[in-house]
Short mmCIF file of C-alpha atoms in Angstrom, two decimals:
data_model
loop_
_atom_site.label_atom_id
_atom_site.label_comp_id
_atom_site.label_asym_id
_atom_site.label_seq_id
_atom_site.Cartn_x
_atom_site.Cartn_y
_atom_site.Cartn_z
CA MET A 181 6.06 -10.16 27.07
CA GLY A 182 5.10 -10.73 23.63
CA SER A 183 2.21 -9.44 21.96
CA SER A 184 -0.51 -10.16 24.06
CA ALA A 185 -2.04 -6.34 24.35
CA ASP A 186 -2.99 -5.46 21.27
CA ILE A 187 -6.49 -5.70 22.39
CA SER A 188 -8.93 -5.24 22.89
CA MET A 189 -12.88 -4.89 23.12
CA ASN A 190 -13.20 -3.60 19.58
CA SER A 191 -14.03 -5.28 16.37
CA GLY A 192 -14.29 -5.65 12.58
CA ALA A 193 -15.53 -7.20 9.36
CA GLY A 194 -18.93 -8.42 7.80
CA ASN A 195 -22.73 -8.61 7.30
CA SER A 196 -24.14 -5.04 8.47
CA VAL A 197 -27.62 -2.81 8.82
CA ASP A 198 -27.35 0.37 8.86
CA ASN A 199 -30.06 3.22 8.78
CA GLY A 200 -28.75 6.51 8.01
CA MET A 201 -31.49 9.22 9.48
CA SER A 202 -31.29 13.00 9.50
CA GLY A 203 -34.68 13.63 10.34
CA GLY A 204 -36.98 10.81 10.15
CA ALA A 205 -40.64 10.40 9.66
CA GLY A 206 -43.72 10.40 11.54
CA ASN A 207 -47.48 11.78 12.12
CA GLY A 208 -48.88 15.09 12.68
CA ALA A 209 -51.36 15.71 15.67
CA GLY A 210 -54.77 15.84 14.73
CA GLY A 211 -54.12 14.59 11.69
CA GLY A 212 -55.13 10.91 10.12
CA MET A 213 -55.23 12.50 6.61
CA GLY A 214 -52.85 8.98 5.63
CA ASN A 215 -49.24 8.66 5.59
CA GLY A 216 -46.87 8.98 2.73
CA VAL A 217 -44.39 6.35 2.72
CA ASN A 218 -41.69 7.13 -0.55
CA ALA A 219 -39.08 3.40 -1.28
CA SER A 220 -36.64 4.41 -4.11
CA ALA A 221 -35.03 0.50 -4.12
CA GLY A 222 -36.56 -1.00 -7.29
CA GLY A 223 -39.94 1.51 -7.76
CA ASP A 224 -42.53 4.01 -5.41
CA ILE A 225 -45.31 3.98 -3.15
CA ASN A 226 -47.01 7.25 -2.99
CA GLY A 227 -49.47 6.84 -0.66
CA GLY A 228 -52.28 10.23 0.30
CA ALA A 229 -51.75 12.28 1.82
CA GLY A 230 -50.52 13.86 5.53
CA ASN A 231 -46.45 13.17 6.27
CA ASN A 232 -43.85 11.47 4.80
CA ALA A 233 -41.19 8.38 6.02
CA GLY A 234 -38.85 8.54 3.39
CA SER A 235 -36.18 4.93 2.50
CA SER A 236 -33.72 4.68 0.40
CA ALA A 237 -32.20 0.68 0.27
CA GLY A 238 -28.62 0.28 -1.62
CA GLY A 239 -24.82 1.68 -1.55
CA GLY A 240 -23.33 4.12 0.92
CA MET A 241 -21.63 2.17 2.85
CA ASN A 242 -17.15 0.91 3.28
CA ASN A 243 -17.79 -2.19 4.54
CA ILE A 244 -14.91 -4.20 5.03
CA ALA A 245 -16.22 -7.11 4.21
CA GLY A 246 -19.31 -8.64 4.26
CA ASN A 247 -22.75 -7.17 2.77
CA SER A 248 -24.32 -4.28 3.71
CA VAL A 249 -28.14 -3.16 4.09
CA ASP A 250 -28.27 0.41 4.17
CA ASN A 251 -32.16 2.08 4.87
CA ASN A 252 -31.46 6.10 4.71
CA MET A 253 -34.32 7.95 5.81
CA SER A 254 -34.66 11.85 5.08
CA GLY A 255 -37.24 14.06 5.98
CA ASP A 256 -38.39 15.50 9.29
CA ILE A 257 -40.36 14.03 12.43
CA ASN A 258 -43.92 15.41 12.95
CA GLY A 259 -45.51 15.64 16.64
CA SER A 260 -44.82 12.02 18.40
CA ALA A 261 -47.04 9.86 20.68
CA GLY A 262 -48.75 12.51 22.16
CA GLY A 263 -47.93 14.68 19.25
CA GLY A 264 -48.16 17.64 18.12
CA MET A 265 -44.42 18.69 18.95
CA GLY A 266 -43.52 20.32 15.81
CA ARG A 267 -41.60 19.71 13.21
CA GLY A 268 -38.33 18.25 13.95
CA GLY A 269 -34.95 16.00 14.18
CA VAL A 270 -34.69 13.40 17.55
CA GLY A 271 -31.17 14.29 19.06
CA ILE A 272 -30.04 13.60 22.89
CA LEU A 273 -30.63 16.06 25.08
CA GLY A 274 -28.80 15.02 28.20
CA THR A 275 -26.14 13.05 29.52
CA GLY A 276 -24.22 11.26 32.52
CA SER A 277 -22.07 9.08 33.70
CA CYS A 278 -21.16 7.19 37.01
CA LEU A 279 -17.50 6.30 38.01
CA PRO A 280 -16.47 4.38 40.50
CA GLU A 281 -14.05 5.76 42.97
CA LYS A 282 -11.24 3.50 43.46
CA VAL A 283 -8.26 4.04 41.07
CA LEU A 284 -5.94 0.80 40.05
CA THR A 285 -2.89 2.36 38.40
CA ASN A 286 -0.77 0.74 36.90
CA ALA A 287 1.90 0.78 39.35
CA ASP A 288 -0.05 -1.27 41.42
CA LEU A 289 -0.90 -4.07 38.20
CA GLU A 290 2.87 -4.23 39.06
CA LYS A 291 2.03 -5.67 42.65
CA LEU A 292 -0.51 -8.31 40.45
CA VAL A 293 1.16 -9.66 37.91
CA ASP A 294 4.39 -9.22 35.27
CA THR A 295 4.42 -5.66 33.71
CA SER A 296 5.39 -1.91 33.26
CA ASP A 297 3.55 0.90 34.07
CA GLU A 298 5.51 1.67 30.88
CA TRP A 299 5.20 -1.09 28.79
CA ILE A 300 1.01 -0.40 29.52
CA ARG A 301 1.13 2.82 29.07
CA GLN A 302 3.48 2.28 25.00
CA ARG A 303 0.88 -0.33 23.94
CA THR A 304 -2.77 0.61 25.50
CA GLY A 305 -1.77 4.26 26.31
CA MET A 306 -4.06 3.18 29.49
CA SER A 307 -2.55 4.78 33.17
CA GLU A 308 -5.15 3.52 35.50
CA ARG A 309 -9.27 2.66 35.31
CA ARG A 310 -12.11 2.61 37.79
CA ILE A 311 -13.00 -0.65 39.63
CA ALA A 312 -16.45 -0.96 41.76
CA ALA A 313 -15.81 -1.55 45.51
CA GLY A 314 -17.93 -4.51 46.90
CA ALA A 315 -21.29 -3.29 47.10
CA GLU A 316 -21.47 -1.61 43.61
CA THR A 317 -23.22 -2.92 41.36
CA ALA A 318 -24.30 -2.47 37.11
CA THR A 319 -26.90 -1.86 38.05
CA SER A 320 -25.98 0.83 41.13
CA LEU A 321 -24.30 2.38 38.27
CA ALA A 322 -26.61 2.50 35.62
CA ILE A 323 -29.59 4.09 38.81
CA ARG A 324 -26.77 7.08 39.17
CA ALA A 325 -25.47 6.95 35.29
CA ALA A 326 -28.88 7.53 34.78
CA GLN A 327 -30.75 9.99 37.14
CA ALA A 328 -27.55 12.53 36.54
CA ALA A 329 -27.74 12.63 32.61
CA LEU A 330 -32.22 12.76 33.29
CA ALA A 331 -31.00 16.16 35.36
CA ASP A 332 -29.23 17.04 32.22
CA ALA A 333 -31.31 17.18 30.56
CA GLY A 334 -33.90 18.53 32.81
CA VAL A 335 -36.26 15.69 32.38
CA ASP A 336 -37.97 14.74 34.63
CA GLY A 337 -38.51 10.68 34.97
CA SER A 338 -41.40 10.20 34.86
CA ARG A 339 -41.59 11.18 30.97
CA ILE A 340 -39.57 8.39 30.03
CA GLY A 341 -41.56 6.37 28.17
CA LEU A 342 -38.02 3.40 27.12
CA VAL A 343 -35.47 2.36 28.53
CA ILE A 344 -32.26 0.53 26.72
CA VAL A 345 -29.47 -0.54 28.73
CA THR A 346 -26.19 -2.00 27.00
CA THR A 347 -24.23 -3.90 29.34
CA CYS A 348 -22.25 -7.27 28.44
CA THR A 349 -22.01 -7.75 32.67
CA ALA A 350 -25.33 -8.10 33.87
CA ASP A 351 -25.26 -8.87 37.48
CA TYR A 352 -28.47 -10.92 36.47
CA TYR A 353 -29.52 -13.18 33.37
CA SER A 354 -32.95 -11.94 34.61
CA PRO A 355 -34.22 -9.78 35.89
CA SER A 356 -32.44 -6.91 33.50
CA ILE A 357 -31.09 -3.72 34.77
CA SER A 358 -33.13 -1.79 32.71
CA CYS A 359 -36.84 -2.70 34.62
CA GLN A 360 -34.54 -1.48 37.92
CA VAL A 361 -33.79 1.44 36.68
CA GLN A 362 -36.94 1.75 34.51
CA HIS A 363 -38.27 1.97 38.44
CA ALA A 364 -35.71 3.80 40.00
CA ILE A 365 -35.90 6.64 38.04
CA GLY A 366 -39.46 6.88 38.75
CA ALA A 367 -40.44 6.10 35.01
CA PRO A 368 -44.42 4.96 34.42
CA PRO A 369 -44.95 1.73 33.21
CA CYS A 370 -42.82 1.11 29.59
CA ALA A 371 -41.11 -0.19 27.39
CA ALA A 372 -37.31 -2.22 29.18
CA PHE A 373 -34.95 -4.40 27.81
CA ASP A 374 -30.90 -5.15 28.01
CA MET A 375 -29.07 -5.40 24.78
CA ASN A 376 -25.77 -7.46 24.74
CA ALA A 377 -23.81 -5.65 21.11
CA ALA A 378 -20.24 -5.44 23.45
CA CYS A 379 -18.56 -2.55 23.41
CA THR A 380 -20.71 -0.94 20.52
CA GLY A 381 -23.97 -1.07 22.91
CA SER A 382 -24.06 2.25 23.10
CA VAL A 383 -24.26 3.24 19.42
CA TYR A 384 -26.98 0.62 18.88
CA GLY A 385 -28.78 1.57 22.01
CA LEU A 386 -28.60 5.11 20.86
CA VAL A 387 -29.70 4.55 17.47
CA VAL A 388 -32.35 1.74 18.35
CA ALA A 389 -34.39 4.43 20.74
CA LYS A 390 -33.96 7.15 18.04
CA HIS A 391 -36.25 5.02 16.01
CA HIS A 392 -38.75 4.17 19.24
CA ILE A 393 -39.06 8.35 19.04
CA ASP A 394 -39.22 8.75 15.45
CA ALA A 395 -42.31 5.37 15.31
CA GLY A 396 -44.56 7.96 17.87
CA MET A 397 -44.12 5.44 20.21
CA CYS A 398 -42.07 7.89 22.82
CA ASP A 399 -41.63 11.67 23.75
CA TYR A 400 -38.40 10.72 25.32
CA ALA A 401 -35.37 7.31 25.46
CA LEU A 402 -33.52 6.80 28.15
CA VAL A 403 -30.21 4.85 27.27
CA VAL A 404 -27.89 3.77 30.03
CA SER A 405 -25.03 1.60 29.69
CA ALA A 406 -23.17 0.39 32.93
CA GLU A 407 -20.70 -2.06 32.33
CA LEU A 408 -18.53 -4.09 35.19
CA LEU A 409 -16.03 -6.09 33.76
CA SER A 410 -13.35 -5.83 37.06
CA ARG A 411 -15.82 -9.05 37.99
CA LEU A 412 -15.27 -10.62 34.68
CA VAL A 413 -11.07 -10.18 34.65
CA ASP A 414 -8.88 -12.61 35.57
CA TRP A 415 -6.36 -11.06 37.49
CA THR A 416 -3.94 -13.56 36.73
CA ASP A 417 -3.76 -12.61 33.26
CA ARG A 418 -1.29 -9.76 32.16
CA ALA A 419 -2.59 -9.72 28.42
CA THR A 420 -5.81 -8.86 29.74
CA CYS A 421 -6.54 -7.81 32.94
CA VAL A 422 -4.61 -4.16 32.58
CA LEU A 423 -7.05 -2.41 29.78
CA PHE A 424 -10.49 -3.08 31.18
CA GLY A 425 -12.00 -0.56 34.01
CA ASP A 426 -15.60 -0.19 35.11
CA GLY A 427 -18.41 2.62 34.83
CA ALA A 428 -21.60 3.32 33.45
CA GLY A 429 -22.71 6.69 31.48
CA ALA A 430 -25.68 7.35 29.85
CA PHE A 431 -28.05 9.58 26.96
CA VAL A 432 -31.80 11.43 27.53
CA LEU A 433 -33.32 11.62 23.33
CA GLY A 434 -35.97 13.59 22.64
CA ARG A 435 -36.59 16.11 20.16
CA THR A 436 -34.71 18.53 18.89
CA PRO A 437 -35.03 21.35 16.79
CA GLY A 438 -35.08 20.43 12.79
CA GLY A 439 -31.85 20.08 11.39
CA TYR A 440 -29.90 18.93 14.64
CA GLY A 441 -29.81 15.65 16.32
CA LEU A 442 -28.97 12.69 14.51
CA LEU A 443 -28.55 11.96 11.37
CA SER A 444 -27.27 9.10 9.63
CA SER A 445 -25.57 5.77 11.95
CA THR A 446 -24.50 2.47 10.12
CA LEU A 447 -25.03 -0.79 12.49
CA MET A 448 -22.61 -4.13 11.68
CA SER A 449 -21.47 -7.44 13.22
CA ASP A 450 -19.44 -10.19 12.11
CA GLY A 451 -20.25 -13.84 13.19
CA ALA A 452 -17.72 -15.04 11.45
CA GLY A 453 -15.59 -13.38 14.26
CA ALA A 454 -17.54 -14.75 16.86
CA ASN A 455 -14.48 -16.27 19.01
CA MET A 456 -12.18 -13.80 19.03
CA ILE A 457 -13.44 -12.38 22.34
CA THR A 458 -15.54 -14.72 24.84
CA ILE A 459 -17.15 -14.00 28.04
CA PRO A 460 -18.60 -17.74 28.45
CA GLY A 461 -22.45 -17.66 30.06
CA ILE A 462 -24.78 -21.41 31.32
CA HIS A 463 -22.31 -23.15 28.34
CA ILE A 464 -18.80 -23.12 28.22
CA SER A 465 -17.22 -24.84 24.55
CA ASP A 466 -14.25 -27.35 24.64
CA LEU A 467 -12.11 -24.99 23.48
CA ASP A 468 -12.97 -21.39 25.63
CA ILE A 469 -12.08 -24.02 29.01
CA GLU A 470 -8.70 -25.01 27.06
CA ARG A 471 -8.09 -21.07 25.87
CA ARG A 472 -8.78 -19.97 30.31
CA GLY A 473 -5.96 -22.90 31.11
CA GLY A 474 -7.99 -25.55 31.53
CA GLN A 475 -10.23 -24.24 34.23
CA LYS A 476 -14.33 -23.34 33.56
CA LYS A 477 -13.92 -19.31 34.26
CA GLN A 478 -16.64 -17.13 33.59
CA THR A 479 -14.09 -14.52 32.68
CA ILE A 480 -13.08 -12.25 29.56
CA TRP A 481 -10.17 -14.61 25.99
CA MET A 482 -9.44 -12.32 23.01
CA ASP A 483 -7.23 -13.16 20.34
CA GLY A 484 -5.50 -9.65 20.15
CA GLY A 485 -3.37 -9.97 17.32
CA LYS A 486 -6.74 -10.66 15.36
CA VAL A 487 -8.69 -8.56 17.01
CA MET A 488 -5.97 -5.62 16.97
CA LYS A 489 -6.20 -5.64 13.01
CA PHE A 490 -9.99 -5.67 12.03
CA ALA A 491 -9.87 -2.59 15.46
CA SER A 492 -8.82 0.40 12.92
CA ARG A 493 -10.48 -0.59 9.24
CA ALA A 494 -14.24 -0.62 11.81
CA MET A 495 -13.36 2.19 13.10
CA VAL A 496 -12.32 4.47 9.79
CA SER A 497 -14.92 2.45 7.35
CA SER A 498 -18.37 3.51 9.90
CA ILE A 499 -17.30 7.18 10.19
CA GLU A 500 -16.76 7.31 6.34
CA ALA A 501 -19.79 5.35 6.45
CA VAL A 502 -22.69 8.14 8.29
CA LEU A 503 -20.29 10.98 6.48
CA GLU A 504 -21.27 9.61 3.41
CA LYS A 505 -25.68 8.97 4.25
CA ALA A 506 -24.99 12.51 5.80
CA GLY A 507 -24.10 14.02 2.57
CA LEU A 508 -21.58 15.86 4.95
CA SER A 509 -17.27 14.97 4.40
CA LEU A 510 -14.04 15.12 6.62
CA GLY A 511 -13.83 18.53 7.36
CA ASP A 512 -16.92 18.73 8.50
CA LEU A 513 -16.51 17.44 11.32
CA SER A 514 -16.21 18.49 15.24
CA LEU A 515 -15.04 15.80 16.42
CA VAL A 516 -15.06 12.61 16.75
CA ILE A 517 -15.57 10.47 20.40
CA PRO A 518 -14.54 7.10 19.63
CA HIS A 519 -14.60 3.72 21.58
CA GLN A 520 -12.16 4.30 24.67
CA ALA A 521 -10.68 0.75 23.61
CA ASN A 522 -6.71 0.94 22.81
CA LYS A 523 -5.20 4.62 22.34
CA ARG A 524 -2.75 2.52 19.00
CA ILE A 525 -5.97 1.95 17.51
CA ILE A 526 -7.66 5.33 17.79
CA ASP A 527 -4.13 7.10 16.79
CA ASN A 528 -3.71 4.67 14.03
CA ALA A 529 -7.79 5.49 12.96
CA ALA A 530 -6.77 8.82 13.40
CA LYS A 531 -4.22 9.25 11.43
CA LYS A 532 -6.58 7.30 8.38
CA LEU A 533 -8.91 9.96 8.74
CA GLN A 534 -6.21 13.11 8.78
CA LEU A 535 -8.20 13.91 12.62
CA GLY A 536 -5.52 16.21 14.70
CA PRO A 537 -6.52 16.34 18.50
CA ASP A 538 -8.42 19.65 18.55
CA ARG A 539 -11.40 16.86 16.50
CA LEU A 540 -10.97 13.41 19.01
CA PHE A 541 -11.33 13.22 22.44
CA VAL A 542 -9.50 10.56 24.04
CA ASN A 543 -10.25 9.69 27.50
CA VAL A 544 -8.23 6.17 28.05
CA GLN A 545 -5.17 6.77 30.09
CA LYS A 546 -7.60 7.75 32.91
CA TYR A 547 -10.60 4.98 32.26
CA SER A 548 -8.87 1.91 30.86
CA ASN A 549 -11.43 0.08 28.23
CA THR A 550 -15.61 0.37 29.48
CA SER A 551 -16.64 -2.01 26.97
CA SER A 552 -20.21 -0.33 25.57
CA ALA A 553 -19.74 2.43 28.97
CA SER A 554 -16.86 3.93 26.86
CA VAL A 555 -18.89 6.85 24.46
CA PRO A 556 -21.55 7.66 26.58
CA ILE A 557 -18.41 8.33 29.46
CA ALA A 558 -16.30 10.10 27.12
CA LEU A 559 -19.67 12.10 25.08
CA ASP A 560 -20.41 13.46 29.00
CA GLU A 561 -16.25 14.49 29.41
CA ALA A 562 -16.21 16.02 26.84
CA ARG A 563 -19.53 18.02 27.66
CA ARG A 564 -18.34 19.20 30.16
CA GLU A 565 -14.57 20.59 29.48
CA GLY A 566 -16.87 22.40 26.37
CA ARG A 567 -15.60 20.79 23.70
CA ILE A 568 -18.94 20.39 21.68
CA ARG A 569 -20.95 23.56 21.40
CA ARG A 570 -24.52 24.00 19.10
CA GLY A 571 -24.61 23.08 15.19
CA ASP A 572 -21.43 20.76 15.51
CA HIS A 573 -21.71 17.78 14.04
CA VAL A 574 -20.42 14.98 16.13
CA ALA A 575 -19.85 11.13 15.59
CA LEU A 576 -19.19 8.64 18.10
CA VAL A 577 -17.77 5.27 16.73
CA ALA A 578 -17.48 2.15 18.28
CA PHE A 579 -16.47 -1.64 17.93
CA GLY A 580 -17.17 -4.81 19.89
CA ALA A 581 -17.08 -8.43 20.16
CA GLY A 582 -19.27 -9.88 18.33
CA LEU A 583 -17.93 -8.85 15.90
CA THR A 584 -20.19 -5.34 16.22
CA TYR A 585 -19.79 -2.20 14.87
CA GLY A 586 -21.21 1.89 13.94
CA ALA A 587 -21.36 4.91 14.54
CA ALA A 588 -23.59 7.61 14.42
CA LEU A 589 -23.58 11.54 13.21
CA MET A 590 -25.21 13.76 14.88
CA ARG A 591 -25.33 18.00 14.74
CA TRP A 592 -25.36 19.28 18.06
CA ALA A 593 -28.44 20.80 20.13
#
């Protein structure tokens, strides 16, 4: 069957925008004395009395290739919209997930295309995946995952001030899934938008939501990643149909005690690799029609060989970057939760990082590649299995089409 299964929804090199956050900044309730801003990128600007926000531009990124812009924000967060919540950080307060009941095994795939259970497991580590039923949608999965995360966090939907949904398989171009989730959970009118960073979406969404809380725009934020990749798979293409599954995962973010929550992050992209993984929308190029056998199919296509070359290096460089920004080492990591793209990619990166199975969470064998939903689904499962304890340093890392990649490092509260 050749090398066509050396493929996954992941990515590699390029330009980057990196955000390191070990606390953040904000305004104190009852303040009004002004804010101080310290910038260490060629000079300092010091404000008056009040709280300080620190940022430092420069190094700390080990890019695969390309340029980087790094923002390190150290210091604690004091207050938020409504203010007066005390000094602390911003982190994940609750997680949830939703997986369709239908299971499609490798044996089932043997009946659809020329493949075998042994071949799939050997090249991807996958044994089965979940497939949405006809009445299920990305929106319905997103709502159920969101409700589970809110229940886990003990936060009522009416307290959510931001909803971000990450997806590349939205049910509609408009309305967004996020607006429907906002209504379904009983959130008041608030900011809500969908984000497409492919498989890196959950990490992007997590970082954006963290900054939203830092800025005092809300007290609680909801990030949901929902994907129905089975609706975009060409079930006659044995190179891709074995890889993907459906599911949704969610985070609730809010204030954490000082020293806990998100410590650092890095977000990167390389548009030079945009044609490595494509899913056509309104427009489809002649090249993409040719790749799909001369048909205008809205299906997933990828150059598995090229994508594979970038994936494990993207994972390694992203983790090294967030550790450096947080002033930590590989030995400080308690657990790494990677995008569940392909077991070989995860194993290769783990070997380079010298991470044993006890510090790596893998569930790709059960759910296959669920794109942006894979990290939040894995995080939720890891918590429920007792793999994460208070004070653990946990890294989330992902890579996807675009190309995009990034990581977030947190101290679990």
